């Protein structure tokens, strides 16, 4: 026998707490895509710069966490991936504009709600803003001398990461980039099912942790990893030359 709520008691529908259904997520993603495509240039650029900085912070967190890690290859990558998740969590909850996540705007274009010009405008502005945010963060991290942490081990890790990425062939890097973007879009898609901040964090972390653990390539994060590795290398060489001259 099922009980019925008494008069005056609050009626709670399962939908008040459950995740949005896939069909509802699709509608939400399309509506968000329209808003993003129609945003003014200044707003897009500012939020894109912030997103680039957020992703860079996640990349820096990853670099520090995997430095001298001794848990074994797979577990080290898993822990590093969890650390890197910070980047997209900050973007989604903080409201940044990230190129890889904004690829989902294609849904609004495919449904005819925005034009191709609007789509390309958003991607171009956001990508440019992301790059600026990453490079600006590299400058601040260098000034903060973060590479000196662990007796210089963090800097050594940054150089190793950059060398590994630079050594990838074009086809390999491109394929890894596509797979990475699939994971990022899935993370954003799952986040759109959330009804709370906690839900968003729990939805974002697994796909991002997975792509990092697998070793895929994030096109925006690489604007931090590669320039930072180059900057640390240049600084190390300059210090070596100075010591030799002294």
Tab-separated table of C-alpha atoms in Angstrom:
chain	number	residue	atom	x	y	z
A	1	UNK	CA	0.000	0.000	0.000
A	2	UNK	CA	1.470	3.358	-0.967
A	3	UNK	CA	1.118	6.357	1.290
A	4	UNK	CA	-0.010	9.737	0.015
A	5	UNK	CA	1.344	13.038	1.259
A	6	UNK	CA	-0.809	14.657	3.878
A	7	UNK	CA	-2.477	17.977	3.257
A	8	UNK	CA	-0.071	20.845	3.708
A	9	UNK	CA	3.069	18.687	3.300
A	10	UNK	CA	5.452	19.699	0.476
A	11	UNK	CA	5.168	17.692	-2.712
A	12	UNK	CA	8.596	16.822	-4.061
A	13	UNK	CA	8.952	15.677	-7.638
A	14	UNK	CA	11.908	13.428	-8.551
A	15	UNK	CA	12.882	16.016	-11.160
A	16	UNK	CA	13.565	18.522	-8.388
A	17	UNK	CA	16.750	16.639	-7.532
A	18	UNK	CA	17.506	14.199	-10.348
A	19	UNK	CA	19.852	15.087	-13.198
A	20	UNK	CA	18.336	16.533	-16.349
A	21	UNK	CA	17.422	13.875	-18.899
A	22	UNK	CA	19.464	13.639	-22.136
A	23	UNK	CA	16.714	15.352	-24.159
A	24	UNK	CA	16.625	18.218	-21.652
A	25	UNK	CA	20.423	18.475	-21.732
A	26	UNK	CA	20.319	18.795	-25.514
A	27	UNK	CA	17.822	21.663	-25.287
A	28	UNK	CA	19.907	23.375	-22.622
A	29	UNK	CA	23.097	23.005	-24.677
A	30	UNK	CA	21.378	24.481	-27.750
A	31	UNK	CA	19.974	27.424	-25.774
A	32	UNK	CA	23.371	28.073	-24.184
A	33	UNK	CA	24.992	27.893	-27.606
A	34	UNK	CA	22.659	30.621	-28.884
A	35	UNK	CA	23.519	32.869	-25.934
A	36	UNK	CA	27.242	32.303	-26.400
A	37	UNK	CA	27.074	32.968	-30.144
A	38	UNK	CA	25.186	36.215	-29.585
A	39	UNK	CA	27.408	37.524	-26.765
A	40	UNK	CA	29.193	40.816	-27.418
A	41	UNK	CA	32.866	40.832	-28.373
A	42	UNK	CA	34.194	42.350	-25.139
A	43	UNK	CA	32.352	39.837	-22.973
A	44	UNK	CA	33.567	36.914	-25.049
A	45	UNK	CA	37.195	38.046	-24.977
A	46	UNK	CA	37.249	38.745	-21.238
A	47	UNK	CA	35.635	35.417	-20.367
A	48	UNK	CA	37.930	33.628	-22.832
A	49	UNK	CA	41.031	35.157	-21.246
A	50	UNK	CA	39.787	34.000	-17.858
A	51	UNK	CA	39.150	30.506	-19.198
A	52	UNK	CA	42.686	30.341	-20.587
A	53	UNK	CA	44.000	31.324	-17.158
A	54	UNK	CA	41.775	28.731	-15.441
A	55	UNK	CA	42.962	25.927	-17.712
A	56	UNK	CA	46.556	27.052	-17.153
A	57	UNK	CA	46.076	26.821	-13.388
A	58	UNK	CA	44.824	23.278	-13.826
A	59	UNK	CA	47.848	22.498	-16.009
A	60	UNK	CA	50.189	23.977	-13.404
A	61	UNK	CA	48.474	21.951	-10.681
A	62	UNK	CA	48.981	18.827	-12.806
A	63	UNK	CA	52.681	19.650	-13.279
A	64	UNK	CA	53.271	20.037	-9.549
A	65	UNK	CA	51.280	16.926	-8.603
A	66	UNK	CA	53.062	14.557	-11.000
A	67	UNK	CA	56.521	15.862	-10.076
A	68	UNK	CA	58.514	13.060	-8.435
A	69	UNK	CA	55.319	11.009	-8.065
A	70	UNK	CA	56.109	7.387	-7.255
A	71	UNK	CA	52.743	5.654	-7.271
A	72	UNK	CA	53.292	3.905	-10.601
A	73	UNK	CA	52.578	5.105	-14.127
A	74	UNK	CA	48.822	4.556	-14.209
A	75	UNK	CA	48.112	5.859	-10.720
A	76	UNK	CA	50.378	8.877	-11.237
A	77	UNK	CA	48.428	9.755	-14.389
A	78	UNK	CA	45.124	9.217	-12.576
A	79	UNK	CA	46.069	11.560	-9.737
A	80	UNK	CA	47.473	14.098	-12.191
A	81	UNK	CA	44.271	13.954	-14.225
A	82	UNK	CA	42.189	14.600	-11.126
A	83	UNK	CA	44.356	17.655	-10.430
A	84	UNK	CA	43.992	18.935	-13.999
A	85	UNK	CA	40.193	18.713	-13.637
A	86	UNK	CA	40.451	21.911	-11.611
A	87	UNK	CA	40.808	23.838	-14.872
A	88	UNK	CA	37.473	22.905	-16.425
A	89	UNK	CA	35.718	23.031	-13.067
A	90	UNK	CA	36.776	26.675	-12.761
A	91	UNK	CA	35.705	27.374	-16.354
A	92	UNK	CA	32.240	25.826	-16.077
A	93	UNK	CA	31.342	27.062	-12.612
A	94	UNK	CA	33.109	30.406	-13.042
A	95	UNK	CA	31.465	31.011	-16.412
A	96	UNK	CA	34.523	31.189	-18.666
A	97	UNK	CA	34.528	30.722	-22.438
A	98	UNK	CA	36.704	27.775	-23.464
A	99	UNK	CA	37.277	26.903	-27.117
A	100	UNK	CA	37.200	23.132	-26.651
A	101	UNK	CA	33.975	23.233	-24.651
A	102	UNK	CA	32.425	25.769	-27.021
A	103	UNK	CA	32.656	23.232	-29.817
A	104	UNK	CA	29.245	22.174	-28.514
A	105	UNK	CA	27.861	25.406	-29.971
A	106	UNK	CA	27.812	23.425	-33.208
A	107	UNK	CA	24.575	21.909	-31.915
A	108	UNK	CA	22.858	25.307	-32.055
A	109	UNK	CA	24.210	25.766	-35.598
A	110	UNK	CA	23.122	22.282	-36.694
A	111	UNK	CA	19.601	22.974	-35.426
A	112	UNK	CA	19.486	26.229	-37.404
A	113	UNK	CA	19.290	28.500	-34.376
A	114	UNK	CA	22.513	30.370	-35.239
A	115	UNK	CA	24.389	30.976	-38.482
A	116	UNK	CA	27.822	29.728	-39.537
A	117	UNK	CA	29.221	33.251	-39.203
A	118	UNK	CA	28.091	33.434	-35.571
A	119	UNK	CA	29.663	30.044	-34.890
A	120	UNK	CA	33.033	30.934	-36.418
A	121	UNK	CA	33.036	34.348	-34.738
A	122	UNK	CA	32.645	32.749	-31.328
A	123	UNK	CA	35.319	30.118	-31.935
A	124	UNK	CA	37.813	32.682	-33.271
A	125	UNK	CA	37.360	35.184	-30.444
A	126	UNK	CA	37.333	32.538	-27.746
A	127	UNK	CA	40.423	30.758	-29.081
A	128	UNK	CA	42.322	34.055	-29.233
A	129	UNK	CA	41.237	34.963	-25.704
A	130	UNK	CA	42.207	31.519	-24.400
A	131	UNK	CA	45.709	31.889	-25.854
A	132	UNK	CA	46.117	35.329	-24.260
A	133	UNK	CA	44.974	33.948	-20.897
A	134	UNK	CA	47.417	31.038	-21.103
A	135	UNK	CA	50.405	33.163	-22.078
A	136	UNK	CA	49.605	35.723	-19.392
A	137	UNK	CA	49.479	32.951	-16.804
A	138	UNK	CA	52.821	31.598	-18.031
A	139	UNK	CA	54.328	35.037	-17.407
A	140	UNK	CA	52.934	35.212	-13.876
A	141	UNK	CA	54.048	31.659	-13.052
A	142	UNK	CA	57.566	32.422	-14.279
A	143	UNK	CA	57.694	35.598	-12.192
A	144	UNK	CA	56.447	33.597	-9.199
A	145	UNK	CA	59.396	31.205	-9.673
A	146	UNK	CA	57.132	28.171	-9.292
A	147	UNK	CA	59.635	26.068	-11.266
A	148	UNK	CA	62.006	26.276	-8.283
A	149	UNK	CA	59.653	24.227	-6.096
A	150	UNK	CA	61.015	20.861	-5.039
A	151	UNK	CA	64.565	22.021	-5.533
A	152	UNK	CA	63.875	22.742	-9.194
A	153	UNK	CA	62.081	19.445	-9.822
A	154	UNK	CA	58.874	21.212	-10.892
A	155	UNK	CA	60.810	23.071	-13.570
A	156	UNK	CA	62.384	19.832	-14.741
A	157	UNK	CA	58.934	18.255	-15.000
A	158	UNK	CA	57.636	21.231	-16.989
A	159	UNK	CA	60.503	20.851	-19.462
A	160	UNK	CA	59.918	17.106	-19.747
A	161	UNK	CA	56.197	17.610	-20.425
A	162	UNK	CA	56.899	20.216	-23.107
A	163	UNK	CA	59.515	18.035	-24.812
A	164	UNK	CA	57.136	15.081	-24.870
A	165	UNK	CA	54.392	17.139	-26.505
A	166	UNK	CA	56.765	18.738	-29.024
A	167	UNK	CA	58.020	15.302	-30.063
A	168	UNK	CA	54.574	14.136	-31.225
A	169	UNK	CA	54.035	13.768	-34.958
A	170	UNK	CA	51.293	15.804	-36.639
A	171	UNK	CA	48.867	12.908	-37.164
A	172	UNK	CA	49.391	11.569	-33.660
A	173	UNK	CA	48.935	14.983	-32.051
A	174	UNK	CA	45.856	15.738	-34.188
A	175	UNK	CA	44.216	12.412	-33.319
A	176	UNK	CA	44.934	12.928	-29.636
A	177	UNK	CA	43.452	16.410	-29.883
A	178	UNK	CA	40.207	15.106	-31.393
A	179	UNK	CA	39.868	12.423	-28.725
A	180	UNK	CA	40.624	14.960	-26.009
A	181	UNK	CA	37.970	17.308	-27.333
A	182	UNK	CA	35.428	14.492	-27.234
A	183	UNK	CA	36.152	14.022	-23.533
A	184	UNK	CA	35.924	17.765	-22.849
A	185	UNK	CA	32.592	18.039	-24.660
A	186	UNK	CA	31.323	15.039	-22.711
A	187	UNK	CA	32.395	16.701	-19.465
A	188	UNK	CA	30.525	19.896	-20.395
A	189	UNK	CA	27.515	17.850	-21.540
A	190	UNK	CA	27.409	15.996	-18.216
A	191	UNK	CA	27.819	19.266	-16.324
A	192	UNK	CA	24.724	20.558	-18.119
A	193	UNK	CA	22.780	17.728	-16.453
A	194	UNK	CA	23.645	19.063	-13.003
A	195	UNK	CA	21.354	20.902	-10.637
A	196	UNK	CA	24.012	21.926	-8.099
A	197	UNK	CA	27.678	22.912	-7.911
A	198	UNK	CA	28.524	19.569	-6.331
A	199	UNK	CA	26.828	17.764	-9.203
A	200	UNK	CA	28.858	19.795	-11.701
A	201	UNK	CA	32.172	18.972	-10.045
A	202	UNK	CA	31.353	15.266	-9.892
A	203	UNK	CA	30.218	15.295	-13.532
A	204	UNK	CA	33.281	17.104	-14.867
A	205	UNK	CA	36.055	15.259	-13.045
A	206	UNK	CA	35.833	11.725	-14.531
A	207	UNK	CA	36.038	12.613	-18.267
A	208	UNK	CA	38.833	15.138	-17.683
A	209	UNK	CA	40.757	12.753	-15.440
A	210	UNK	CA	40.371	10.089	-18.118
A	211	UNK	CA	41.744	12.106	-21.041
A	212	UNK	CA	44.748	13.256	-19.016
A	213	UNK	CA	45.477	9.740	-17.777
A	214	UNK	CA	45.271	8.431	-21.350
A	215	UNK	CA	47.730	11.097	-22.518
A	216	UNK	CA	45.525	13.034	-24.936
A	217	UNK	CA	46.270	16.584	-26.091
A	218	UNK	CA	44.269	19.639	-25.007
A	219	UNK	CA	44.807	22.383	-27.586
A	220	UNK	CA	44.371	25.207	-25.075
A	221	UNK	CA	46.280	23.658	-22.178
A	222	UNK	CA	49.216	23.196	-24.555
A	223	UNK	CA	49.407	26.997	-24.816
A	224	UNK	CA	50.506	26.797	-21.195
A	225	UNK	CA	52.532	23.579	-21.179
A	226	UNK	CA	54.714	24.369	-24.204
A	227	UNK	CA	55.464	28.069	-23.546
A	228	UNK	CA	56.092	27.322	-19.874
A	229	UNK	CA	58.510	24.534	-20.739
A	230	UNK	CA	60.285	26.847	-23.184
A	231	UNK	CA	60.457	29.654	-20.617
A	232	UNK	CA	61.927	27.381	-17.936
A	233	UNK	CA	64.465	26.023	-20.433
A	234	UNK	CA	65.570	29.537	-21.409
A	235	UNK	CA	65.870	30.569	-17.771
A	236	UNK	CA	67.903	27.460	-16.928
A	237	UNK	CA	70.260	28.112	-19.841
A	238	UNK	CA	70.647	31.744	-18.813
A	239	UNK	CA	71.464	30.716	-15.237
A	240	UNK	CA	74.003	28.176	-16.495
A	241	UNK	CA	75.720	30.776	-18.679
A	242	UNK	CA	75.757	33.271	-15.812
A	243	UNK	CA	77.303	30.708	-13.435
A	244	UNK	CA	79.911	29.805	-16.078
A	245	UNK	CA	80.855	33.452	-16.561
A	246	UNK	CA	81.059	33.978	-12.831
